[in-house]
Amino acid sequence: MEAYHGMKKNTPPLLPVPSQSRTSIKRKRDHESSDMNIEPPLTTDMIMENARQILKRVAKNSDQINIGSRKKATIGIFGKSGEGKSSLLSAVLGKKNLLPSGCFGACTAVVTQVEANLNDSNYKAEIELFSQEEWENELKDLFINIKDDSEDRNEDLFEIAKEKIKALYGVDANKKTLEELKNNKKFAEIKTFLSISKKIISNSNLSEFTNDVASYIQHSELRPGDWYWPLVKSVTIMIPDCRELLEHIVLLDLPGTGDCNKIRDDLWKSKLRECSSVWIVSDIKRATTDRDPWGILKHCIEELGPGGKCKKINFICTKTDDINTEAYIRCANLKIDTISEDKGKTCILHRNDQAKTIVKEKFEDSEIKKIFITDNQFQVFTVSSNAFFDHSLNLESSETEIPKLQDDLRNLNKSINRELTRDYVNKVKGTLLLIQSGQLDPDKKMIEMKVNTLTKFEENLRKSLIELDKYFDNISNVLEQHLSNGVDESVQLCVASTKAMIAPNKDGRGFHKILGALCKNYGCYWSKNRDVVRDLNKTLAKYLHKHIDEDFYQIFPVTGKTGKSVQEQIDKFSIIQSDSAYPSCDILDNIQNFIKIEETKLKEALNRDIVDMKMDIYSSIKITILNQMASCYQQAAAVTGIGSMKMRQELLISTVDKIKQDMFNEAKVEVLKKLNNLKLDIKSALETGLQEAIERSKSKTSNNKRKDVSREIEQLERLLDQLYD
C-alpha cells in the first residue's frame, strides 16, 4: 500500500467495470448466443486499483485498509547432486545459467531460496551467515572429525569435514592443526567476514551476479580456498522480471547431500515442513530404477504430510535429451519401420512415456500414496533444460515440458493473487457496508430492530463458541484414547525397537561409525547422500503416531473434506443463523453482509494458521522424545575408545528402558496440551474478531450529512463477480 499513499488528490477516473450482476453473468453464460458485446475482464491489478479509488473517494482513512499479507507458497526442490536441479530452475525461470551447476564436484551445497525481486531490476542475493561463535564451535567439531584416526571414525563426517576445511582455507589445510590454521591469513579474514550476519550481493548483469554468488552456494574441488559455502546457513536469491511466476511463490532448492552441521540440517527439515508442494528431481536414466528419491520421501513423510502442509508432488525426470539412440532402439526393442526419420526425437518421446508410466506405478505402491489420494496430487514431468534453450536439439518447446512447469507456477501465482485481491475488495466492501448502515435514520423502530439484531448476534456467538468447545472436547477424547493405546504399545516394544536400530544382528562392522554420528546428532543419522537414514527418535515415536494417524488425517487433512476436520468446523461457524431472521431492510441487510465479510476474513485466516498449528501438534511427540533422550545422547557421544560401541548401545537401551513410561506419557500430554492451545487460539480469534465487528455495527448514527455509498457497493460487487469468475 505504501506506493499509493502519496497519490495526488486529482486521482484518475475509475476503470470501466462490466455492469453485469452476479446473477446476470450466470444467465448470460447459459444463454448468450454471441460474446461480441462482452467487455474484456479486468486484471487483478486493475480490480485492486478500482477498489482503492472507490475507498479513497468515500472514506477519510482509506489508507488504513492494507492488502492482506500471508506467507508465500513454498515449493521444495530436492534430489541428489548432479540430477539437474539447478539447470531445471534456470530453465523454468528462463534465465540460462542462473544457478551454478555441472562443474567438478557436488553443487548447491546450501539451502537456496529463489523468489521474485519486486523492487528493482537487479539480481540480488541475501546470504545468511553463521555467527562467529557458531563457526568456532563448528570448526572444533570439524577438526575432531579430521584428526579422528580411530577404528570407529565416521567416513561421511570425515569427508565432509575435509571438504569444508579445504574449501575455505585451501589445499592441505586439512593436514594442519587448528592452532596452525589460526595463524593463517585466511583465518583472520574469515573472522572479520563473520562479523556481519548477512551479506548482500546485487548486480544487474546475470553473468556477473552468478559468478559473485557461486562461491556461497557451490562446492568444487577446483580452486580450494575460494569457496565460502561452509559459512553459509542459507541463501535467498531474488530474480527480476519474474513477477508473473514468483510474486507469491518461493522455490526452495534443498541440498542434495547430508550435513554433519546440526544447525543447517535442522534448517533443511524446518524448510521442508513449509513446502506446500514438492518437486523430486531425478535423471531420467535413473528415475525408474533409483530408490533414493522414494527413500527420501519415505523418511520425510512426517514433514510433508501430517507434520507439514504439502498438497502436491511433481516427480521431474531430467536430461531427457541425453540419449544413445541406437542403444535405446535395441533396449526398448523398437521396430525400425515404426520410427520416423528423426530417430533421436522418437526415442526421447518414447522413453518419456515409458518413464511416466513406471514412476506412476511406483507411486501407487509407495507409502506416501496414503497422503496424496487424488490423481492430480502426483504428476510426472519429463524435461530437458538443455533443449529448452538449445533449439538445435530438435525438441519443440512444449516437448521439453518446461512450459508445463511454468504454467504450474503461473496458475498457482494467479490463484494466490486472486485470493489477496478478493480479500482486499471484501475489506473495502465491509467498510462501505458499515458506512451505509450507520446513516441517520429517525425511525425509532428501526433503531430498536438494529439493537435486537446485534444482541441476537452476540447470543449466537456465545452458542457457537460452546458448540466449538464440544467439538474440540470430542476430538480430544478420541485422540487421548488412541494416545493411551500408543503409550502402552510404545512401553511394551520400545526396548526391542531400540535394539533393532542400534544393535543389528547382522554383521556390525562399520556400524560403530554410524552409531557415533547418531549419538552426536541427537538420535538421527543421515548418510552424506541421504540414502541411509536412522532416526531413533522417530522409531520411538512410531507407535504413538501409528495409533493417532488415521484420526489425525481426518481432523487435519492435507486436502479435501473428511466431515470431521477442524477446517470444516470453522467453515460452519457463523453467528448469522436462521433463528436471527428479521424483517428485511437496507440497514439490517448491510450489517448482516458486513458481519458475513468479517466472518469469512477471520475463518480464512484461521484455516491458514491451522496448518502451522497442526504441524506443531504432530511433531511434538518426536520433539518430546528427543528432549527426554538429549542428555543420554550427549553421554553416549562422549564415549570413546575400545568397546565404545557396546557401551553406547547399553547406555541408550538402558535409558530408554528406564524413562519409557514417563517419556511416552509426557509425549501424550504434550499433544493434548497443544490441541487445547489450538482450541483456545481459535476461540479467542473468533470471539475477539466478531465481537469487535458487532461493536463497530453498534456505533451510533452519525449526525453528519448522509453519505449514500450504495452505488459504490454495487461497483465492488461487480469487481468481486470478476474475481469469482
XYZ file of C-alpha atoms in Angstrom:
725
model
C 0.000 0.000 0.000
C 2.891 2.362 0.647
C 3.289 3.134 -3.035
C -0.199 4.574 -3.133
C -0.091 6.780 -0.067
C 1.398 9.683 -1.948
C -1.176 9.727 -4.766
C -2.342 13.166 -5.899
C -5.742 14.436 -4.926
C -6.839 14.516 -8.556
C -6.943 10.737 -8.805
C -7.536 9.110 -12.185
C -11.076 8.072 -13.070
C -12.227 4.563 -12.288
C -11.540 1.974 -14.927
C -14.714 0.685 -16.594
C -16.296 -2.211 -14.726
C -18.571 -4.587 -16.670
C -22.060 -3.888 -15.423
C -23.426 -7.434 -15.142
C -24.540 -8.540 -11.693
C -23.539 -11.977 -10.434
C -26.946 -13.356 -11.442
C -26.940 -11.753 -14.882
C -23.420 -13.001 -15.562
C -24.576 -16.571 -14.937
C -27.669 -16.033 -17.096
C -25.539 -14.700 -19.936
C -23.132 -17.597 -19.639
C -26.029 -20.020 -20.060
C -27.985 -18.308 -22.816
C -25.910 -15.875 -24.826
C -25.517 -16.724 -28.480
C -22.653 -14.353 -29.096
C -19.887 -12.935 -26.939
C -19.361 -9.964 -29.251
C -20.511 -7.419 -26.663
C -18.733 -8.775 -23.591
C -16.160 -6.341 -22.240
C -12.683 -7.749 -21.570
C -12.182 -8.743 -17.914
C -10.094 -6.558 -15.667
C -6.761 -7.789 -14.340
C -6.302 -8.245 -10.593
C -4.130 -5.106 -10.534
C -6.912 -3.118 -12.212
C -9.507 -4.529 -9.809
C -7.308 -3.660 -6.837
C -6.800 -0.102 -8.133
C -10.529 0.360 -8.739
C -11.279 -0.745 -5.174
C -8.649 1.675 -3.848
C -10.158 4.557 -5.801
C -13.661 3.758 -4.557
C -12.459 3.637 -0.960
C -10.460 6.840 -1.272
C -13.487 8.662 -2.644
C -15.810 7.792 0.239
C -13.640 7.151 3.323
C -11.396 9.611 5.138
C -8.936 6.998 6.437
C -8.681 4.963 3.241
C -5.011 4.166 3.821
C -5.866 2.172 6.963
C -7.011 -0.794 4.872
C -3.945 -2.689 3.700
C -3.509 -5.533 1.271
C -3.565 -8.736 3.277
C -0.199 -10.335 3.871
C 0.465 -14.048 4.115
C 3.360 -16.430 3.812
C 4.450 -17.150 0.278
C 3.760 -20.623 -1.076
C 6.946 -22.706 -0.849
C 7.867 -25.320 -3.454
C 10.664 -27.608 -2.274
C 13.002 -28.942 -4.961
C 15.240 -31.810 -3.983
C 17.261 -34.662 -5.352
C 20.846 -35.811 -5.286
C 23.698 -33.708 -6.617
C 24.118 -33.939 -10.370
C 20.450 -34.649 -11.091
C 19.935 -31.296 -12.826
C 18.117 -29.245 -10.169
C 19.998 -26.024 -10.832
C 19.615 -26.316 -14.606
C 15.917 -27.050 -14.150
C 15.410 -23.922 -12.048
C 17.315 -21.806 -14.542
C 15.148 -23.101 -17.403
C 11.835 -22.697 -15.578
C 12.713 -19.081 -14.792
C 14.011 -18.514 -18.330
C 17.447 -17.429 -17.058
C 20.162 -19.631 -18.507
C 22.947 -20.428 -16.002
C 21.131 -18.635 -13.204
C 22.459 -21.106 -10.638
C 25.875 -22.798 -10.943
C 25.744 -26.433 -11.984
C 27.679 -29.210 -13.642
C 31.158 -28.245 -12.508
C 33.726 -30.525 -10.889
C 32.239 -31.895 -7.645
C 28.932 -31.521 -5.844
C 26.947 -28.306 -6.327
C 24.216 -26.432 -4.492
C 25.706 -27.242 -1.110
C 23.409 -24.987 0.948
C 19.680 -24.320 1.245
C 18.909 -21.827 -1.541
C 15.640 -19.909 -1.857
C 14.665 -18.309 -5.151
C 11.952 -15.658 -5.312
C 10.979 -12.602 -7.362
C 12.684 -9.246 -6.933
C 9.691 -6.888 -6.934
C 11.664 -3.766 -6.047
C 14.154 -3.179 -8.873
C 15.720 -4.768 -11.972
C 18.784 -6.217 -10.209
C 19.631 -9.799 -9.398
C 20.036 -9.889 -5.638
C 21.284 -12.414 -3.073
C 20.842 -12.266 0.691
C 23.351 -14.641 2.279
C 22.707 -15.612 5.901
C 25.961 -16.492 7.673
C 26.874 -18.404 10.808
C 27.828 -16.256 13.772
C 31.481 -16.262 14.863
C 30.564 -18.387 17.885
C 28.642 -20.895 15.764
C 31.531 -21.201 13.308
C 34.130 -21.603 16.070
C 32.098 -24.484 17.516
C 31.683 -25.971 14.050
C 35.410 -25.657 13.346
C 36.307 -27.517 16.549
C 33.970 -30.354 15.552
C 35.429 -30.449 12.038
C 38.962 -30.857 13.379
C 37.844 -33.552 15.793
C 36.472 -35.459 12.772
C 39.545 -34.806 10.610
C 42.036 -35.882 13.276
C 39.999 -38.922 14.246
C 42.066 -41.966 13.222
C 40.236 -44.459 15.415
C 38.599 -47.566 14.011
C 35.140 -46.143 14.567
C 35.782 -42.982 12.559
C 32.745 -41.973 10.526
C 33.854 -41.667 6.917
C 30.978 -39.388 5.933
C 31.799 -36.931 8.704
C 35.491 -37.186 7.854
C 34.906 -36.409 4.149
C 32.511 -33.531 4.893
C 34.988 -32.019 7.362
C 37.832 -32.306 4.848
C 35.700 -30.707 2.109
C 34.804 -27.733 4.304
C 38.318 -27.058 5.581
C 39.867 -27.254 2.091
C 37.070 -25.197 0.526
C 37.683 -22.361 2.999
C 41.368 -22.470 3.873
C 42.963 -24.032 0.806
C 44.779 -27.185 -0.246
C 46.394 -29.219 2.567
C 44.622 -27.087 5.198
C 43.043 -30.287 6.480
C 46.542 -31.580 7.309
C 47.231 -28.705 9.695
C 46.299 -28.427 13.349
C 43.619 -25.981 14.451
C 46.300 -23.827 16.095
C 48.329 -23.745 12.887
C 45.228 -22.777 10.939
C 44.564 -19.872 13.300
C 47.877 -18.345 12.166
C 46.707 -18.497 8.556
C 45.901 -15.125 6.955
C 42.602 -16.561 5.658
C 41.560 -17.387 9.222
C 41.645 -13.695 10.196
C 39.798 -12.718 7.022
C 37.004 -15.191 7.780
C 36.711 -13.947 11.351
C 36.238 -10.391 10.054
C 33.829 -11.644 7.373
C 31.602 -13.300 10.006
C 31.251 -10.044 11.940
C 28.251 -9.383 9.672
C 25.239 -11.651 9.949
C 24.123 -11.194 6.352
C 25.944 -10.431 3.095
C 24.114 -8.731 0.214
C 25.105 -9.142 -3.437
C 23.297 -7.085 -6.094
C 24.036 -6.821 -9.802
C 22.047 -6.019 -12.947
C 24.225 -8.350 -15.038
C 23.220 -12.016 -14.694
C 26.610 -13.471 -15.635
C 28.453 -11.268 -13.155
C 25.859 -11.965 -10.472
C 26.154 -15.742 -10.944
C 29.933 -15.542 -10.625
C 29.657 -13.375 -7.499
C 27.222 -15.690 -5.732
C 28.738 -19.035 -6.811
C 31.276 -19.303 -4.001
C 28.484 -19.082 -1.405
C 26.251 -21.845 -2.753
C 28.613 -24.085 -4.715
C 31.202 -26.682 -3.758
C 34.017 -27.643 -6.118
C 37.301 -29.493 -5.785
C 38.786 -26.865 -8.083
C 40.336 -23.723 -6.579
C 40.422 -24.817 -2.905
C 40.324 -21.820 -0.584
C 37.986 -19.819 -2.817
C 34.664 -21.210 -1.568
C 32.604 -19.797 1.312
C 29.591 -22.136 1.409
C 30.684 -23.790 4.707
C 29.995 -20.425 6.430
C 26.504 -20.103 4.968
C 23.211 -21.115 6.594
C 21.007 -20.216 3.640
C 20.886 -18.028 0.546
C 17.877 -16.112 -0.807
C 18.204 -15.185 -4.485
C 15.800 -12.582 -5.892
C 15.223 -12.519 -9.647
C 13.886 -9.535 -11.627
C 11.122 -9.838 -14.222
C 9.628 -12.910 -12.536
C 6.508 -11.351 -11.043
C 4.198 -13.477 -13.190
C 5.772 -16.702 -11.904
C 7.070 -15.929 -8.420
C 5.287 -12.912 -6.934
C 3.739 -15.101 -4.224
C 5.961 -18.208 -4.513
C 9.347 -19.272 -3.155
C 11.343 -22.018 -4.882
C 13.424 -23.838 -2.294
C 16.456 -25.667 -3.684
C 17.347 -28.167 -0.963
C 20.900 -29.599 -0.788
C 21.420 -32.970 -2.403
C 23.634 -34.227 0.432
C 23.543 -34.522 4.177
C 25.473 -32.299 6.542
C 27.023 -33.006 9.916
C 26.174 -29.439 10.961
C 23.043 -29.650 13.095
C 22.037 -26.027 12.500
C 21.975 -26.461 8.724
C 20.375 -29.921 8.952
C 17.613 -28.623 11.250
C 17.073 -25.763 8.802
C 16.675 -28.335 5.997
C 13.936 -30.131 7.935
C 12.130 -26.952 9.017
C 12.120 -25.639 5.442
C 10.719 -28.947 4.209
C 7.769 -28.572 6.603
C 6.937 -25.238 4.945
C 6.556 -26.786 1.483
C 3.047 -26.723 0.028
C 4.397 -28.595 -2.996
C 7.492 -30.704 -3.702
C 9.444 -31.301 -6.891
C 11.510 -34.504 -6.860
C 14.266 -34.228 -9.448
C 15.918 -37.327 -10.901
C 17.953 -38.010 -14.039
C 15.644 -39.927 -16.405
C 18.284 -42.647 -16.778
C 17.910 -43.436 -13.070
C 14.388 -42.214 -12.364
C 12.743 -45.584 -12.942
C 15.286 -47.662 -11.014
C 16.779 -45.371 -8.361
C 15.312 -45.963 -4.904
C 16.829 -42.836 -3.360
C 14.009 -40.381 -4.209
C 11.450 -42.734 -2.697
C 13.715 -43.315 0.293
C 13.975 -39.591 0.944
C 10.205 -39.200 0.625
C 9.588 -42.131 2.954
C 11.715 -40.577 5.677
C 10.154 -37.151 5.114
C 6.515 -38.291 5.299
C 6.051 -36.566 8.663
C 7.405 -33.249 7.360
C 5.316 -33.444 4.170
C 2.038 -34.952 5.377
C 0.640 -34.842 8.925
C 3.524 -32.714 10.166
C 3.580 -30.447 7.112
C 1.456 -28.718 4.507
C 2.425 -30.460 1.262
C -0.547 -30.874 -1.091
C 1.188 -31.931 -4.270
C 4.263 -33.788 -5.564
C 5.783 -33.365 -9.015
C 8.273 -36.064 -9.999
C 10.549 -34.489 -12.612
C 12.714 -36.679 -14.851
C 15.532 -34.504 -16.184
C 18.068 -34.640 -19.045
C 15.641 -36.301 -21.452
C 17.743 -35.126 -24.436
C 20.707 -37.208 -23.214
C 20.082 -40.465 -25.057
C 22.034 -43.039 -27.083
C 19.550 -43.565 -29.906
C 20.842 -46.875 -31.291
C 21.286 -48.386 -27.838
C 17.775 -47.335 -26.842
C 16.222 -48.818 -30.003
C 17.820 -52.173 -29.142
C 16.987 -51.958 -25.429
C 13.345 -50.951 -25.983
C 13.010 -53.413 -28.876
C 11.574 -50.739 -31.155
C 10.700 -51.752 -34.703
C 12.651 -49.790 -37.297
C 9.655 -49.336 -39.594
C 7.695 -47.583 -36.839
C 10.399 -44.981 -36.246
C 10.204 -41.635 -38.024
C 13.116 -40.008 -39.796
C 14.102 -38.215 -36.586
C 15.155 -41.291 -34.625
C 16.530 -39.269 -31.715
C 13.291 -37.391 -31.102
C 11.196 -40.560 -31.472
C 13.327 -42.366 -28.899
C 13.251 -39.433 -26.480
C 9.449 -39.194 -26.565
C 9.068 -42.978 -26.308
C 11.363 -43.117 -23.265
C 9.481 -40.181 -21.723
C 6.170 -42.054 -21.955
C 7.705 -45.212 -20.504
C 9.275 -43.290 -17.619
C 5.968 -41.615 -16.734
C 4.165 -44.952 -16.616
C 6.793 -46.647 -14.438
C 7.148 -43.739 -11.989
C 3.355 -43.518 -11.554
C 3.222 -47.252 -10.839
C 5.953 -46.846 -8.203
C 3.993 -44.055 -6.583
C 0.877 -46.244 -6.386
C 2.904 -48.848 -4.455
C 4.623 -46.349 -2.124
C 3.820 -45.416 1.478
C 3.187 -41.781 0.603
C 0.184 -42.747 -1.555
C -1.983 -42.700 1.592
C -1.315 -38.960 1.978
C -1.770 -37.940 -1.655
C -5.030 -39.549 -2.644
C -6.229 -37.820 -5.821
C -4.562 -38.254 -9.212
C -3.686 -34.576 -9.663
C -1.709 -34.563 -6.402
C 1.076 -36.593 -8.022
C 2.267 -35.732 -11.518
C 5.263 -36.819 -13.591
C 7.151 -34.479 -15.922
C 9.896 -35.394 -18.394
C 12.004 -32.299 -19.053
C 15.045 -31.160 -20.973
C 16.568 -27.920 -19.708
C 19.205 -28.028 -22.470
C 16.688 -28.422 -25.291
C 14.565 -25.603 -23.871
C 17.450 -23.205 -24.544
C 19.151 -25.032 -27.437
C 16.736 -25.452 -30.362
C 19.294 -27.436 -32.358
C 18.442 -30.451 -30.188
C 15.231 -30.813 -32.257
C 12.693 -30.808 -29.444
C 9.763 -28.420 -29.603
C 9.491 -26.123 -26.596
C 6.355 -27.956 -25.429
C 8.166 -31.311 -25.706
C 10.765 -30.162 -23.166
C 7.816 -29.794 -20.706
C 9.451 -26.733 -19.163
C 6.394 -24.655 -20.264
C 4.156 -27.075 -18.317
C 6.070 -26.385 -15.128
C 5.968 -22.657 -15.873
C 2.184 -22.900 -16.252
C 2.054 -24.749 -12.934
C 3.807 -21.831 -11.228
C 1.851 -19.212 -13.166
C -1.523 -20.717 -12.214
C -0.579 -21.013 -8.550
C 0.655 -17.428 -8.538
C -2.549 -16.203 -10.197
C -4.668 -18.118 -7.706
C -2.928 -16.507 -4.723
C -3.129 -13.099 -6.405
C -6.880 -13.508 -6.893
C -7.319 -14.520 -3.246
C -5.405 -11.473 -1.980
C -7.300 -9.154 -4.333
C -10.642 -10.663 -3.318
C -9.763 -10.261 0.369
C -8.902 -6.596 -0.168
C -12.071 -5.841 -2.155
C -14.129 -7.560 0.546
C -12.456 -5.432 3.220
C -13.364 -2.298 1.276
C -16.900 -3.568 0.772
C -17.223 -4.257 4.509
C -16.137 -0.715 5.309
C -18.693 0.729 2.899
C -21.459 -1.509 4.238
C -20.750 -0.160 7.706
C -20.864 3.411 6.407
C -24.162 2.717 4.662
C -25.734 1.061 7.732
C -24.706 3.884 10.085
C -26.599 6.688 8.383
C -29.054 8.918 10.214
C -32.497 7.366 10.403
C -35.067 8.844 12.809
C -37.199 5.724 12.818
C -37.083 4.509 16.437
C -38.496 1.155 15.437
C -35.601 0.668 13.034
C -33.090 1.547 15.746
C -34.757 -0.961 18.077
C -34.609 -3.667 15.383
C -30.927 -2.939 14.885
C -30.217 -3.272 18.615
C -32.214 -6.524 18.839
C -30.436 -7.990 15.827
C -26.976 -7.216 17.198
C -27.966 -8.611 20.599
C -29.052 -11.788 18.828
C -25.687 -11.944 17.074
C -23.934 -11.757 20.455
C -26.127 -14.566 21.782
C -25.386 -16.658 18.686
C -21.668 -16.018 19.167
C -21.819 -17.461 22.684
C -23.778 -20.504 21.461
C -21.407 -21.108 18.533
C -18.373 -20.961 20.826
C -19.991 -23.553 23.100
C -20.540 -25.829 20.065
C -16.912 -25.342 19.081
C -15.906 -26.337 22.619
C -17.937 -29.534 22.318
C -16.272 -30.391 19.001
C -12.776 -29.975 20.434
C -13.680 -31.932 23.572
C -14.818 -34.770 21.348
C -11.694 -34.942 19.177
C -9.525 -34.516 22.281
C -11.211 -37.526 23.907
C -10.740 -39.580 20.730
C -7.059 -38.684 20.450
C -6.483 -39.253 24.177
C -7.793 -42.801 23.895
C -5.605 -43.553 20.871
C -2.593 -41.925 22.531
C -3.110 -44.059 25.650
C -3.082 -47.168 23.486
C 0.026 -45.815 21.765
C 1.727 -45.277 25.132
C 1.004 -48.873 26.146
C 2.392 -50.293 22.894
C 5.398 -47.968 22.993
C 6.281 -49.015 26.545
C 5.962 -52.657 25.554
C 8.015 -52.509 22.326
C 10.408 -49.550 22.649
C 13.367 -51.518 24.029
C 13.139 -54.109 21.250
C 12.791 -51.327 18.649
C 15.832 -49.551 20.058
C 17.899 -52.734 19.979
C 16.847 -53.427 16.385
C 18.026 -49.978 15.298
C 21.265 -49.538 17.258
C 22.360 -53.158 17.725
C 21.565 -55.028 14.481
C 22.066 -58.783 14.469
C 23.817 -58.743 11.088
C 27.494 -58.011 10.663
C 28.092 -54.762 12.532
C 31.439 -53.861 11.005
C 31.427 -50.138 10.320
C 28.190 -49.660 12.248
C 30.072 -48.142 15.183
C 30.699 -45.113 12.929
C 27.003 -44.693 12.217
C 26.117 -45.098 15.893
C 28.665 -42.466 16.893
C 27.215 -40.000 14.385
C 23.672 -40.804 15.530
C 24.521 -40.001 19.152
C 26.343 -36.825 18.181
C 23.351 -35.633 16.160
C 20.821 -36.300 18.950
C 19.420 -39.567 17.683
C 19.410 -39.005 13.931
C 21.869 -40.149 11.261
C 21.646 -39.223 7.575
C 24.339 -40.535 5.281
C 26.087 -37.996 3.090
C 23.857 -38.820 0.121
C 20.773 -39.147 2.349
C 20.284 -42.724 1.124
C 20.702 -44.227 4.614
C 18.611 -42.794 7.440
C 18.484 -43.911 11.066
C 16.335 -41.879 13.427
C 15.926 -43.311 16.923
C 13.524 -40.552 17.992
C 11.279 -41.327 15.034
C 11.475 -45.048 15.827
C 10.454 -44.421 19.435
C 7.601 -42.154 18.311
C 6.225 -44.512 15.663
C 3.724 -46.385 17.856
C 2.172 -43.183 19.170
C 1.964 -41.876 15.609
C 0.540 -45.175 14.367
C -2.356 -45.002 16.827
C -3.313 -41.390 16.033
C -2.511 -41.188 12.315
C -5.897 -42.246 10.958
C -7.807 -39.777 13.117
C -5.167 -37.079 12.661
C -5.640 -37.261 8.882
C -9.396 -36.905 9.453
C -9.004 -33.941 11.809
C -6.248 -32.217 9.828
C -6.472 -33.408 6.201
C -3.832 -32.197 3.763
C -6.563 -31.564 1.183
C -10.290 -32.122 0.808
C -13.077 -32.679 3.306
C -13.496 -35.537 5.774
C -16.597 -34.423 7.704
C -14.516 -34.302 10.894
C -11.855 -31.692 10.211
C -11.135 -28.568 12.217
C -11.244 -26.554 8.990
C -14.786 -27.745 8.227
C -15.881 -26.949 11.778
C -14.580 -23.409 11.390
C -16.254 -23.066 7.985
C -19.608 -23.960 9.613
C -19.093 -21.416 12.397
C -21.439 -18.442 11.981
C -23.349 -16.030 14.181
C -25.834 -15.359 11.375
C -28.277 -18.220 11.807
C -31.811 -18.981 10.706
C -33.250 -18.013 14.093
C -31.915 -14.483 13.682
C -34.485 -13.659 10.987
C -35.888 -10.173 10.964
C -37.929 -8.006 8.595
C -35.760 -7.157 5.619
C -34.474 -3.608 5.348
C -31.402 -1.944 3.887
C -29.712 -1.069 7.188
C -30.016 -4.572 8.646
C -29.056 -6.191 5.330
C -25.901 -4.079 5.248
C -24.988 -5.002 8.826
C -25.555 -8.692 8.123
C -23.415 -8.556 4.977
C -20.680 -6.723 6.904
C -20.701 -9.438 9.587
C -20.518 -12.133 6.888
C -17.447 -10.490 5.364
C -15.762 -10.253 8.773
C -16.590 -13.918 9.471
C -15.126 -15.016 6.144
C -11.976 -12.978 6.709
C -11.462 -14.476 10.176
C -12.161 -18.047 9.078
C -9.848 -17.922 6.077
C -7.009 -16.564 8.215
C -7.614 -19.269 10.826
C -7.670 -22.041 8.239
C -4.237 -20.900 7.049
C -2.925 -20.723 10.611
C -4.267 -24.190 11.452
C -1.782 -25.754 9.026
C 1.123 -24.372 11.066
C -0.527 -25.290 14.367
C -1.193 -28.899 13.359
C 2.461 -29.296 12.346
C 3.382 -28.222 15.863
C 0.974 -30.741 17.402
C 2.135 -33.719 15.336
C 5.852 -33.048 15.674
C 5.569 -32.575 19.459
C 5.728 -36.367 20.005
C 9.145 -36.701 18.401
C 10.394 -33.433 19.932
C 9.349 -34.547 23.443
C 11.192 -37.850 22.987
C 14.293 -36.063 21.696
C 14.272 -33.721 24.703
C 13.883 -36.644 27.114
C 16.769 -38.510 25.446
C 19.053 -35.487 24.885
C 21.314 -35.960 27.909
C 21.696 -39.657 27.073
C 22.767 -38.819 23.518
C 25.355 -36.388 24.869
C 26.750 -39.001 27.266
C 26.847 -41.663 24.547
C 28.567 -39.318 22.069
C 31.305 -38.659 24.653
C 32.150 -42.373 24.981
C 35.315 -43.299 23.029
C 37.963 -45.990 22.876
C 37.916 -49.766 22.817
C 34.441 -51.189 23.362
C 32.801 -47.778 22.867
C 30.118 -49.108 20.532
C 28.862 -51.637 23.072
C 28.930 -49.041 25.847
C 26.907 -46.623 23.719
C 24.373 -49.305 22.871
C 23.945 -50.310 26.509
C 23.586 -46.685 27.607
C 20.900 -45.946 25.006
C 18.968 -49.165 25.673
C 19.060 -48.821 29.453
C 17.984 -45.163 29.277
C 15.021 -45.975 27.041
C 14.001 -48.772 29.410
C 14.355 -46.532 32.462
C 12.406 -43.493 31.251
C 9.953 -45.128 28.829
C 6.764 -44.733 30.888
C 7.367 -41.084 31.778
C 8.697 -40.259 28.308
C 5.697 -41.569 26.382
C 3.189 -40.183 28.879
C 4.861 -36.790 28.557
C 4.564 -37.021 24.757
C 0.854 -37.827 25.094
C 0.269 -34.902 27.470
C 2.127 -32.536 25.144
C -0.089 -33.453 22.160
C -3.278 -32.872 24.160
C -1.931 -29.618 25.617
C -1.103 -28.275 22.168
C -4.519 -29.346 20.866
C -6.145 -27.446 23.728
C -3.993 -24.405 22.933
C -5.208 -24.625 19.345
C -8.808 -24.595 20.575
C -8.178 -21.580 22.808
C -6.435 -19.689 19.999
C -9.277 -20.357 17.548
C -11.966 -19.403 20.062
C -10.120 -16.252 21.052
C -9.665 -15.160 17.428
C -13.326 -15.740 16.572
C -14.704 -14.188 19.755
C -12.456 -11.123 19.644
C -12.871 -10.538 15.912
C -16.638 -10.974 15.776
C -17.298 -9.055 18.996
C -15.303 -6.197 17.515
C -17.397 -6.393 14.314
C -20.588 -6.288 16.377
C -19.328 -3.291 18.347
C -18.471 -1.468 15.129
C -22.003 -2.186 13.890
C -23.422 -0.741 17.133
C -21.765 2.617 16.531
C -24.176 5.479 16.989
C -25.847 7.013 13.992
C -23.861 9.892 12.557
C -25.328 13.370 12.660
C -23.204 14.341 9.680
C -24.653 14.741 6.262
C -25.907 11.406 4.934
C -23.455 9.722 2.576
C -25.095 7.198 0.289
C -22.486 4.648 -0.873
C -24.891 2.080 -2.336
C -23.593 2.777 -5.861
C -20.019 2.150 -4.744
C -21.061 -1.100 -3.030
C -22.593 -2.285 -6.313
C -19.355 -1.435 -8.116
C -17.393 -3.528 -5.601
C -19.809 -6.417 -6.065
C -19.172 -6.324 -9.826
C -15.438 -6.403 -9.154
C -15.950 -9.439 -6.927
C -18.002 -11.089 -9.673
C -14.983 -10.983 -11.954
C -12.717 -12.472 -9.284
C -15.122 -15.328 -8.577
C -15.410 -15.999 -12.319
